[in-house]
Amino acid sequence: KAGVTQTPRYLIKTRGQQVTLSCSPISGHRSVSWYQQTPGQGLQFLFEYFSETQRNKGNFPGRFSGRQFSNSRSEMNVSTLELGDSALYLCASSLRVGANVLTFGAGSRLTVL
Amino acid sequence: AQKVTQAQTEISVVEKEDVTLDCVYETRDTTYYLFWYKQPPSGELVFLIRRNSFDEQNEISGRYSWNFQKSTSSFNFTITASQVVDSAVYFCALTPINTGTASKLTFGTGTRLQVTL
């Protein structure tokens, strides 16, 4: 059974650019959550999607957005990148909203120069 | 508001030693889940255990054991006879038992465990 797949694994952008990260959940999992991990702030919840709808949102500015497709794959987008957006972005999937045993992917490491 | 504190930033042990990772939490919720996750160098978080606030029984799984004490708001994790493969960052996390927001985990800052030969 394939795990949670995140692409790309590594990317470098410059300030002001935008980035899109992709997440394919475990087959059958319908909920996808996104977390940001930085040395300073640790692991912070970004948002959760289920049935193509955002169900929960963390305390991040509107530059951070996401969406989910009918096949449960999810993308997150960060616009107008800032240096502080450099982080490991982790995607996690679960069977449903509220199923809190999350299976995480290996993450997408974003560096903003 | 919820908070998870892992006061030990880094621990170094020699293989075969026992090691305990501490986790203290704060929450106003009366019902909640506590978790431990392991993050190896590859980056993904690996689920280790979930414990709900109703159940204070300690749990053992192989070399791993967990001690949940509601009276002191602690959920400590012990590795017996540590091995080099246990080297990783370990995170404690908390979420209320609320089906609407249960995927929104509050994580501690993690404890980096280094096991050497």
Coordinates of N, CA and C in Angstrom, one line a residue, chain A residues 9 31 33 35 37 43-45 48 55-59 88 90 94 96-107, chain B residues 33 35 37 39 41-47 50 89 91 95-109:
Chain A
R9 N 10.0 17.2 -3.6 CA 10.7 17.0 -2.2 C 11.5 18.2 -1.8
S31 N -9.3 12.6 3.9 CA -9.0 13.8 4.6 C -7.5 14.1 4.4
S33 N -4.4 16.9 5.6 CA -4.0 18.0 6.4 C -2.6 18.5 6.0
Y35 N 0.8 20.7 7.4 CA 1.5 21.3 8.5 C 2.8 22.0 8.0
Q37 N 6.6 23.0 9.2 CA 7.6 22.8 10.3 C 8.8 23.7 10.1
L43 N 6.1 22.6 14.6 CA 5.1 22.1 13.7 C 3.8 22.8 14.0
Q44 N 3.3 23.4 12.9 CA 2.1 24.2 13.0 C 1.1 23.7 11.9
F45 N -0.2 23.6 12.4 CA -1.3 23.2 11.5 C -1.6 24.3 10.5
E48 N -7.0 21.7 6.8 CA -7.4 20.4 6.5 C -8.5 20.4 5.5
R55 N -12.0 22.2 5.9 CA -12.8 21.9 7.1 C -12.2 22.6 8.4
N56 N -10.9 22.8 8.4 CA -10.2 23.5 9.5 C -9.1 24.3 9.0
K57 N -8.8 25.4 9.7 CA -7.8 26.3 9.3 C -6.9 26.7 10.5
G58 N -5.6 26.8 10.3 CA -4.8 27.3 11.3 C -4.6 28.8 11.2
N59 N -3.7 29.3 12.0 CA -3.4 30.8 12.0 C -2.3 31.2 11.1
L88 N 9.8 23.0 6.1 CA 9.4 21.7 5.6 C 7.8 21.7 5.7
L90 N 4.6 19.5 5.5 CA 4.2 18.1 5.7 C 2.7 18.0 5.4
S94 N -5.8 11.0 6.4 CA -6.6 10.1 7.3 C -7.9 9.7 6.6
R96 N -10.9 10.1 7.4 CA -12.1 11.1 7.4 C -11.7 12.2 8.3
V97 N -12.5 13.2 8.3 CA -12.3 14.4 9.2 C -12.5 13.9 10.6
G98 N -11.6 14.2 11.5 CA -11.7 13.8 12.9 C -11.0 12.5 13.2
A99 N -10.5 11.8 12.1 CA -9.7 10.6 12.4 C -8.3 11.1 12.6
N100 N -7.9 11.2 13.8 CA -6.7 12.0 14.2 C -5.5 11.1 14.1
V101 N -5.5 9.9 13.8 CA -4.3 9.1 13.5 C -3.9 9.5 12.1
L102 N -2.9 10.3 12.0 CA -2.5 10.9 10.7 C -1.3 10.1 10.2
T103 N -1.3 9.9 8.9 CA -0.2 9.3 8.2 C 0.5 10.4 7.4
F104 N 1.7 10.7 7.7 CA 2.4 11.8 7.1 C 3.3 11.4 5.9
G105 N 3.4 12.3 5.0 CA 4.4 12.1 3.9 C 5.8 12.6 4.4
A106 N 6.7 12.5 3.5 CA 8.1 12.9 3.8 C 8.4 14.4 3.7
G107 N 7.4 15.1 3.2 CA 7.5 16.5 3.2 C 8.1 17.1 1.9
Chain B
Y33 N -7.0 13.6 23.1 CA -6.0 12.5 22.8 C -4.6 13.0 22.9
F35 N -0.5 11.9 21.7 CA 0.2 11.1 20.7 C 1.7 11.3 20.9
Y37 N 4.9 10.9 18.1 CA 5.3 10.6 16.7 C 6.9 10.6 16.7
Q39 N 10.2 11.3 14.1 CA 10.6 11.8 12.9 C 12.1 11.5 12.6
P41 N 15.5 11.0 10.1 CA 16.1 12.0 9.2 C 15.4 12.1 7.8
S42 N 14.7 11.1 7.4 CA 14.0 11.1 6.1 C 12.9 12.2 6.1
G43 N 12.4 12.6 7.3 CA 11.5 13.7 7.4 C 10.0 13.3 7.7
E44 N 9.5 12.2 7.4 CA 8.1 11.9 7.6 C 7.9 11.7 9.1
L45 N 6.8 12.0 9.6 CA 6.4 11.7 11.0 C 5.8 10.4 11.0
V46 N 6.3 9.5 11.9 CA 5.8 8.2 12.1 C 5.0 8.1 13.3
F47 N 3.7 7.6 13.2 CA 2.8 7.5 14.4 C 3.3 6.4 15.3
R50 N -1.4 6.5 20.3 CA -2.5 7.5 20.6 C -3.1 7.0 21.9
V89 N 14.0 12.5 16.0 CA 13.3 13.5 16.8 C 11.9 12.9 17.2
F91 N 8.2 13.6 18.8 CA 7.2 14.7 19.1 C 6.1 14.1 19.9
T95 N -4.7 16.7 21.0 CA -5.8 17.3 20.3 C -7.1 17.0 21.1
P96 N -8.1 17.9 21.0 CA -9.3 17.5 21.8 C -10.1 16.4 21.0
I97 N -10.8 15.7 21.8 CA -11.7 14.7 21.2 C -12.9 15.4 20.6
N98 N -12.8 15.9 19.5 CA -13.8 16.7 18.8 C -13.7 16.3 17.4
T99 N -14.7 15.6 16.9 CA -14.5 15.1 15.5 C -14.4 16.2 14.5
G100 N -14.7 17.4 14.8 CA -14.6 18.5 13.8 C -13.1 19.0 13.7
T101 N -12.4 18.9 14.7 CA -11.0 19.5 14.7 C -9.9 18.5 15.1
A102 N -10.2 17.3 15.1 CA -9.3 16.3 15.7 C -8.0 16.2 14.9
S103 N -8.0 16.6 13.6 CA -6.8 16.5 12.9 C -5.8 17.7 13.1
K104 N -6.3 18.6 13.9 CA -5.5 19.8 14.2 C -4.7 19.5 15.5
L105 N -3.6 18.9 15.3 CA -2.8 18.5 16.5 C -1.9 19.7 16.9
T106 N -1.7 19.8 18.2 CA -0.8 20.7 18.8 C 0.5 19.9 19.2
F107 N 1.6 20.3 18.6 CA 2.8 19.5 18.8 C 3.7 20.2 19.8
G108 N 4.5 19.4 20.5 CA 5.6 20.0 21.3 C 6.8 20.3 20.4
T109 N 7.8 20.8 20.9 CA 9.0 21.2 20.1 C 9.9 20.1 19.8

